[in-house]
PDB file of C-alpha atoms in Angstrom:
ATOM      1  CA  UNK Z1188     145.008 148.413  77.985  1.00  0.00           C
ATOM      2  CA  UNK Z1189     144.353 144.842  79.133  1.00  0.00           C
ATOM      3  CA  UNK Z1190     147.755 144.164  79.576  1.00  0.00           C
ATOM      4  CA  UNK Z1191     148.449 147.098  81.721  1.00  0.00           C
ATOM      5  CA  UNK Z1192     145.604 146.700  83.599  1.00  0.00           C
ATOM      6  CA  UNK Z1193     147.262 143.390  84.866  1.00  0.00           C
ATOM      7  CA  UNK Z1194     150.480 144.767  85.427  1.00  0.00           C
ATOM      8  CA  UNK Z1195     149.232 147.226  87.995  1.00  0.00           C
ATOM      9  CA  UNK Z1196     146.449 144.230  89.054  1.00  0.00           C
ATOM     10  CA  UNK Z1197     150.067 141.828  89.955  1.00  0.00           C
ATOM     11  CA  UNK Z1198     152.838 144.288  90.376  1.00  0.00           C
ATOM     12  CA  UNK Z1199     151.450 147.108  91.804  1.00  0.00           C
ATOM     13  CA  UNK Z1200     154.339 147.798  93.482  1.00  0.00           C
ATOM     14  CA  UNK Z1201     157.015 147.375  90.891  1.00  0.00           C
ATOM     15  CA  UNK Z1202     157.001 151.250  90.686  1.00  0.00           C
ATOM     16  CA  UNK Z1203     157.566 152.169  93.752  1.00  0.00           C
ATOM     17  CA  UNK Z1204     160.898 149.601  94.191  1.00  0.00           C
ATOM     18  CA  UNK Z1205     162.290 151.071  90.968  1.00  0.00           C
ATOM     19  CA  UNK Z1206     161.758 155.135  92.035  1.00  0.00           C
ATOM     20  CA  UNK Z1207     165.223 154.393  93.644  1.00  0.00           C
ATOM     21  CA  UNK Z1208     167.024 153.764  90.557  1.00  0.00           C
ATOM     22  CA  UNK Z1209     166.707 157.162  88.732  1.00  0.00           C
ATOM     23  CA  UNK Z1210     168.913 156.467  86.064  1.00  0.00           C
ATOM     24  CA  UNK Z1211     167.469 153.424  84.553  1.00  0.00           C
ATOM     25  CA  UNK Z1212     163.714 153.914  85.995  1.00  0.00           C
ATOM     26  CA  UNK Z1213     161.917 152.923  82.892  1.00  0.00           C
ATOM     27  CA  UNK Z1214     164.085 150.479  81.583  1.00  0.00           C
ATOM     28  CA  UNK Z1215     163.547 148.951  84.569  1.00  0.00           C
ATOM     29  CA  UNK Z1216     159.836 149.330  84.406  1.00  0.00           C
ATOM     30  CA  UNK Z1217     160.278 148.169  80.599  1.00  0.00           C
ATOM     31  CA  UNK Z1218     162.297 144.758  81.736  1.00  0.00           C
ATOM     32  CA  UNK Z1219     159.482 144.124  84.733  1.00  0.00           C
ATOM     33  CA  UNK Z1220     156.655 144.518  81.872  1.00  0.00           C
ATOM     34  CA  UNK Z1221     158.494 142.066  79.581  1.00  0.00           C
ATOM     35  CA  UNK Z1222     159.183 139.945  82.476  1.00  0.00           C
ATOM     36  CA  UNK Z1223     155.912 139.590  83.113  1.00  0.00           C
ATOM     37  CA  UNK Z1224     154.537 139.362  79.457  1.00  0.00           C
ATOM     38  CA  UNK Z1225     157.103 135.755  79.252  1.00  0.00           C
ATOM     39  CA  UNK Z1226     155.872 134.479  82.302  1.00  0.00           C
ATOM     40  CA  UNK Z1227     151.574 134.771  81.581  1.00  0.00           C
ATOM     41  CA  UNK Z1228     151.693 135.466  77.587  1.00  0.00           C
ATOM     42  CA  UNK Z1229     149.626 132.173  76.953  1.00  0.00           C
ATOM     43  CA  UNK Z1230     146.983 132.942  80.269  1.00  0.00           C
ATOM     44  CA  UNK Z1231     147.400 136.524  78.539  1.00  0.00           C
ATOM     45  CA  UNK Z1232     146.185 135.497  74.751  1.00  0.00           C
ATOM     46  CA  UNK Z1233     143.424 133.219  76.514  1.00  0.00           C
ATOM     47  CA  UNK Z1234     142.031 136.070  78.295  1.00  0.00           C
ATOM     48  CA  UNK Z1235     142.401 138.854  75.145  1.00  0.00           C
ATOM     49  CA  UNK Z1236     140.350 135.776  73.224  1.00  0.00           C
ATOM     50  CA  UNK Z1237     138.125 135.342  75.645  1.00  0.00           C
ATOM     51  CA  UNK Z1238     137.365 138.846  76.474  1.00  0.00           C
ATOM     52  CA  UNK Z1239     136.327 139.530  72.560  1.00  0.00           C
ATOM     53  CA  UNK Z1240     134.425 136.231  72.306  1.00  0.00           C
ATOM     54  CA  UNK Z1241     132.543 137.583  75.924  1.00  0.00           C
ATOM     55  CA  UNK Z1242     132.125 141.175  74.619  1.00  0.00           C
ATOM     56  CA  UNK Z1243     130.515 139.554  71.721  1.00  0.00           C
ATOM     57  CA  UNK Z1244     127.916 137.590  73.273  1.00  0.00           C
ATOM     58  CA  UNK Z1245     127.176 140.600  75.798  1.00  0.00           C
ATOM     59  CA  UNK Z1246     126.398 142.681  73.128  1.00  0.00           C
ATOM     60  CA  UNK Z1247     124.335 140.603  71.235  1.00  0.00           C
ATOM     61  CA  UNK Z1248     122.196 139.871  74.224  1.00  0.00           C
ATOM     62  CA  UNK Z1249     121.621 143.893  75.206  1.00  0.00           C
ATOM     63  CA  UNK Z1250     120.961 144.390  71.927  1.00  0.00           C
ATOM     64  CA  UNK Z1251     118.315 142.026  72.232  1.00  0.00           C
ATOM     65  CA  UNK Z1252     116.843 143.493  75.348  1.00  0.00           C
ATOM     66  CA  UNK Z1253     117.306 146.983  75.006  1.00  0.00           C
ATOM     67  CA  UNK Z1254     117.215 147.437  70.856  1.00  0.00           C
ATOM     68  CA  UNK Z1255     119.570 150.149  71.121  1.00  0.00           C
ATOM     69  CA  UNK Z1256     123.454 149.951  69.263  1.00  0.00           C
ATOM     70  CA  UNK Z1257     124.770 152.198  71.646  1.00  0.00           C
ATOM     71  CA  UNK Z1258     123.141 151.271  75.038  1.00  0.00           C
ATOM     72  CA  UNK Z1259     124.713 147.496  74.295  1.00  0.00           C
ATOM     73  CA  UNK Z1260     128.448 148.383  73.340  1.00  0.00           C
ATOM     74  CA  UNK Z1261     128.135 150.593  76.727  1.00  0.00           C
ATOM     75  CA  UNK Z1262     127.065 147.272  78.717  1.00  0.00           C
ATOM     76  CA  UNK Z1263     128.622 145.137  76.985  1.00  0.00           C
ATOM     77  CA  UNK Z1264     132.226 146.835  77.534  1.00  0.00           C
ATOM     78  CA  UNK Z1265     131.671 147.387  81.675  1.00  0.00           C
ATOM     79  CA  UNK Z1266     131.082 143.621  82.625  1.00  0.00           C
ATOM     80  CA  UNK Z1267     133.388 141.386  80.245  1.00  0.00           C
ATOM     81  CA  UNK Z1268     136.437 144.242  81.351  1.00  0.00           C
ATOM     82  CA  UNK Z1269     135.290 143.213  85.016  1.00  0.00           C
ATOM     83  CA  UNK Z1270     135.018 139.396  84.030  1.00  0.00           C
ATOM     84  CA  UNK Z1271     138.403 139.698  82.157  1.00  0.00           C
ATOM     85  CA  UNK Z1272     140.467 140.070  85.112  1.00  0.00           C
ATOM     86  CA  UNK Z1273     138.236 137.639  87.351  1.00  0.00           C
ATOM     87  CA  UNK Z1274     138.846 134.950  84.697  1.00  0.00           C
ATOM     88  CA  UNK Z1275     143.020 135.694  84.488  1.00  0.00           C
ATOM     89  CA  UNK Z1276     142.960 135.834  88.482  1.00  0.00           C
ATOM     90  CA  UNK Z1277     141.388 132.788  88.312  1.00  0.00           C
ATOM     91  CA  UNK Z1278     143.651 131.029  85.621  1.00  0.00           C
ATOM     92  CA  UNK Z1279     146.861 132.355  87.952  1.00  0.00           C
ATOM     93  CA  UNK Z1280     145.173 130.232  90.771  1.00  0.00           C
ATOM     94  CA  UNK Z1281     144.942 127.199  89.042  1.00  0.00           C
ATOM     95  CA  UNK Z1282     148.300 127.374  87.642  1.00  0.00           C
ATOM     96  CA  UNK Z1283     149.441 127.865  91.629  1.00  0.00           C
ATOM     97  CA  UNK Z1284     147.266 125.237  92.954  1.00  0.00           C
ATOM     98  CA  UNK Z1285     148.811 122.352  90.009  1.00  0.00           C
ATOM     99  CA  UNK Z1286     152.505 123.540  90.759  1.00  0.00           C
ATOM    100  CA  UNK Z1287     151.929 122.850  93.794  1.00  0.00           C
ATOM    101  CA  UNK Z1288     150.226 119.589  93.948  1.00  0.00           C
ATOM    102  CA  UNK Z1289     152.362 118.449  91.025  1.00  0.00           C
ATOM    103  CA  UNK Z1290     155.123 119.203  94.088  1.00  0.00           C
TER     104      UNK Z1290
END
């Protein structure tokens, strides 16, 4: 889910270039996805990592708070998702800013 999430969060328009290929739509769509997999799959592990380590630690706090299983999973799932893509976003932007002072 993660993944696709940043598919549509980078290429949200790779769907709408590819419409005009009707014969090969989806392998199209299938070669963009790996594409993009090669080009982020480290930035893509540390943010799966991070988001279970983060989902974690915000459960174990509303469970502290609240005392209540389900109220904490429910918290806990809504920020870290939210956090998840702030923290790849961010990772993309340092990557940027390096290439191009390494330039």
């Amino acid at each position: 889910m993660l993944l696709l999430i940043f598919i549509i969060f980078n290429y949200g328009g790779f769907s709408i270039h590819y419409h005009h290929s009707k014969v090969n739509q989806w392998g199209c769509a299938m070669s963009a996805i790996q594409l993009f997999y090669q080009k982020n799959s480290v930035v893509l592990s540390k943010t799966a990592t991070y988001y279970v380590m983060h989902i974690s630690v915000a459960m174990g706090v509303a469970y502290a708070i609240t005392g209540n299983w389900g109220t904490a999973l429910a918290l806990s799932l809504i920020e870290p998702s939210v956090q998840a893509v702030a923290f790849f976003t961010h990772e993309k932007a340092w990557q940027k800013f390096l290439r191009r002072r390494a330039a």
